[in-house]
Amino acid sequence: MQPEPLPNLPPRYLRTPEAAKFLGLSGRTLEKHRTFGTGPAYRKIGGRVVYRLEDLQHWAEAGARTSTSDPGLGAATARGPGRPAVFARR
């Protein structure tokens, strides 16, 4: 993991479009992850959703795999909280 570029500054927060671009996802995909509870940690500030850069990096690292059969260590699942079973992967 890389050190913070400027450790004396507060954490950098990204809005959904910036966070999605950072992760290489669409904004809509990130919104769906937020709805299902399978995405990175986020904060609501003044009614706006923001992501801390460190949380985005941690979430991406949790998805690391060594092979297609590796279940990984991440908590994200095909069927997130509140997601109907009909949409879950089989």
PDB file of C-alpha atoms in Angstrom:
ATOM      1  CA  MET A   1       0.000   0.000   0.000  1.00  0.00           C
ATOM      2  CA  GLN A   2       1.303   3.442  -0.876  1.00  0.00           C
ATOM      3  CA  PRO A   3       1.809   6.093   1.802  1.00  0.00           C
ATOM      4  CA  GLU A   4      -0.450   9.136   1.849  1.00  0.00           C
ATOM      5  CA  PRO A   5       0.971  11.791  -0.530  1.00  0.00           C
ATOM      6  CA  LEU A   6       0.453  14.591   2.015  1.00  0.00           C
ATOM      7  CA  PRO A   7       0.017  13.082   5.487  1.00  0.00           C
ATOM      8  CA  ASN A   8      -0.722  16.446   7.162  1.00  0.00           C
ATOM      9  CA  LEU A   9      -3.857  17.017   5.092  1.00  0.00           C
ATOM     10  CA  PRO A  10      -7.270  15.545   5.935  1.00  0.00           C
ATOM     11  CA  PRO A  11      -8.514  12.531   3.920  1.00  0.00           C
ATOM     12  CA  ARG A  12      -9.507  13.233   0.326  1.00  0.00           C
ATOM     13  CA  TYR A  13     -13.188  12.670  -0.437  1.00  0.00           C
ATOM     14  CA  LEU A  14     -14.545  11.856  -3.879  1.00  0.00           C
ATOM     15  CA  ARG A  15     -18.090  12.210  -5.163  1.00  0.00           C
ATOM     16  CA  THR A  16     -19.689   9.203  -6.874  1.00  0.00           C
ATOM     17  CA  PRO A  17     -18.565  10.051 -10.458  1.00  0.00           C
ATOM     18  CA  GLU A  18     -14.951  10.627  -9.345  1.00  0.00           C
ATOM     19  CA  ALA A  19     -14.945   7.488  -7.169  1.00  0.00           C
ATOM     20  CA  ALA A  20     -16.368   5.389 -10.003  1.00  0.00           C
ATOM     21  CA  LYS A  21     -13.726   6.678 -12.395  1.00  0.00           C
ATOM     22  CA  PHE A  22     -10.996   5.937  -9.849  1.00  0.00           C
ATOM     23  CA  LEU A  23     -12.241   2.316  -9.596  1.00  0.00           C
ATOM     24  CA  GLY A  24     -12.868   1.918 -13.322  1.00  0.00           C
ATOM     25  CA  LEU A  25     -16.609   1.441 -12.791  1.00  0.00           C
ATOM     26  CA  SER A  26     -19.662   3.321 -13.937  1.00  0.00           C
ATOM     27  CA  GLY A  27     -21.343   5.639 -11.476  1.00  0.00           C
ATOM     28  CA  ARG A  28     -24.473   3.500 -11.713  1.00  0.00           C
ATOM     29  CA  THR A  29     -22.546   0.369 -10.721  1.00  0.00           C
ATOM     30  CA  LEU A  30     -21.180   2.149  -7.663  1.00  0.00           C
ATOM     31  CA  GLU A  31     -24.719   3.305  -6.780  1.00  0.00           C
ATOM     32  CA  LYS A  32     -25.968  -0.298  -7.014  1.00  0.00           C
ATOM     33  CA  HIS A  33     -23.171  -1.501  -4.743  1.00  0.00           C
ATOM     34  CA  ARG A  34     -24.192   1.184  -2.256  1.00  0.00           C
ATOM     35  CA  THR A  35     -27.831   0.057  -2.395  1.00  0.00           C
ATOM     36  CA  PHE A  36     -26.990  -3.633  -1.911  1.00  0.00           C
ATOM     37  CA  GLY A  37     -24.376  -2.979   0.765  1.00  0.00           C
ATOM     38  CA  THR A  38     -21.598  -4.613  -1.242  1.00  0.00           C
ATOM     39  CA  GLY A  39     -19.593  -1.510  -2.100  1.00  0.00           C
ATOM     40  CA  PRO A  40     -16.946   0.588  -0.408  1.00  0.00           C
ATOM     41  CA  ALA A  41     -17.690   2.542   2.759  1.00  0.00           C
ATOM     42  CA  TYR A  42     -19.187   5.956   2.066  1.00  0.00           C
ATOM     43  CA  ARG A  43     -20.282   9.023   3.974  1.00  0.00           C
ATOM     44  CA  LYS A  44     -23.194  11.416   3.637  1.00  0.00           C
ATOM     45  CA  ILE A  45     -22.144  15.018   4.049  1.00  0.00           C
ATOM     46  CA  GLY A  46     -24.825  17.627   3.583  1.00  0.00           C
ATOM     47  CA  GLY A  47     -26.979  15.116   1.717  1.00  0.00           C
ATOM     48  CA  ARG A  48     -24.167  14.235  -0.670  1.00  0.00           C
ATOM     49  CA  VAL A  49     -22.519  10.847  -0.925  1.00  0.00           C
ATOM     50  CA  VAL A  50     -18.730  10.938  -0.722  1.00  0.00           C
ATOM     51  CA  TYR A  51     -16.062   8.261  -0.601  1.00  0.00           C
ATOM     52  CA  ARG A  52     -12.739   8.463   1.200  1.00  0.00           C
ATOM     53  CA  LEU A  53      -9.865   7.550  -1.112  1.00  0.00           C
ATOM     54  CA  GLU A  54      -8.466   5.107   1.465  1.00  0.00           C
ATOM     55  CA  ASP A  55     -11.837   3.275   1.636  1.00  0.00           C
ATOM     56  CA  LEU A  56     -11.932   2.905  -2.154  1.00  0.00           C
ATOM     57  CA  GLN A  57      -8.431   1.444  -2.163  1.00  0.00           C
ATOM     58  CA  HIS A  58      -9.264  -0.933   0.698  1.00  0.00           C
ATOM     59  CA  TRP A  59     -12.447  -2.151  -1.045  1.00  0.00           C
ATOM     60  CA  ALA A  60     -10.558  -2.734  -4.303  1.00  0.00           C
ATOM     61  CA  GLU A  61      -7.852  -4.691  -2.452  1.00  0.00           C
ATOM     62  CA  ALA A  62     -10.510  -6.855  -0.772  1.00  0.00           C
ATOM     63  CA  GLY A  63     -11.437  -8.048  -4.273  1.00  0.00           C
ATOM     64  CA  ALA A  64      -7.939  -9.403  -4.989  1.00  0.00           C
ATOM     65  CA  ARG A  65      -7.855 -13.016  -6.185  1.00  0.00           C
ATOM     66  CA  THR A  66      -5.095 -15.406  -7.225  1.00  0.00           C
ATOM     67  CA  SER A  67      -7.226 -17.633  -9.468  1.00  0.00           C
ATOM     68  CA  THR A  68     -10.786 -18.075 -10.704  1.00  0.00           C
ATOM     69  CA  SER A  69     -11.416 -20.648  -7.970  1.00  0.00           C
ATOM     70  CA  ASP A  70     -10.144 -18.341  -5.193  1.00  0.00           C
ATOM     71  CA  PRO A  71     -13.137 -17.262  -3.063  1.00  0.00           C
ATOM     72  CA  GLY A  72     -11.187 -14.266  -1.792  1.00  0.00           C
ATOM     73  CA  LEU A  73     -11.491 -12.526   1.536  1.00  0.00           C
ATOM     74  CA  GLY A  74     -13.952  -9.789   0.578  1.00  0.00           C
ATOM     75  CA  ALA A  75     -17.415  -9.492   2.116  1.00  0.00           C
ATOM     76  CA  ALA A  76     -19.167  -8.614  -1.143  1.00  0.00           C
ATOM     77  CA  THR A  77     -21.564 -11.274  -2.360  1.00  0.00           C
ATOM     78  CA  ALA A  78     -23.820 -11.683  -5.346  1.00  0.00           C
ATOM     79  CA  ARG A  79     -26.796 -11.385  -3.036  1.00  0.00           C
ATOM     80  CA  GLY A  80     -26.353  -8.312  -0.882  1.00  0.00           C
ATOM     81  CA  PRO A  81     -28.594  -7.290   1.997  1.00  0.00           C
ATOM     82  CA  GLY A  82     -32.102  -6.614   0.787  1.00  0.00           C
ATOM     83  CA  ARG A  83     -31.423  -8.002  -2.659  1.00  0.00           C
ATOM     84  CA  PRO A  84     -34.139 -10.394  -3.816  1.00  0.00           C
ATOM     85  CA  ALA A  85     -33.052 -14.005  -4.276  1.00  0.00           C
ATOM     86  CA  VAL A  86     -34.396 -13.975  -7.839  1.00  0.00           C
ATOM     87  CA  PHE A  87     -31.491 -11.685  -8.837  1.00  0.00           C
ATOM     88  CA  ALA A  88     -28.785 -13.636  -7.032  1.00  0.00           C
ATOM     89  CA  ARG A  89     -26.230 -15.538  -9.104  1.00  0.00           C
ATOM     90  CA  ARG A  90     -26.727 -19.248  -9.313  1.00  0.00           C
TER      91      ARG A  90
END
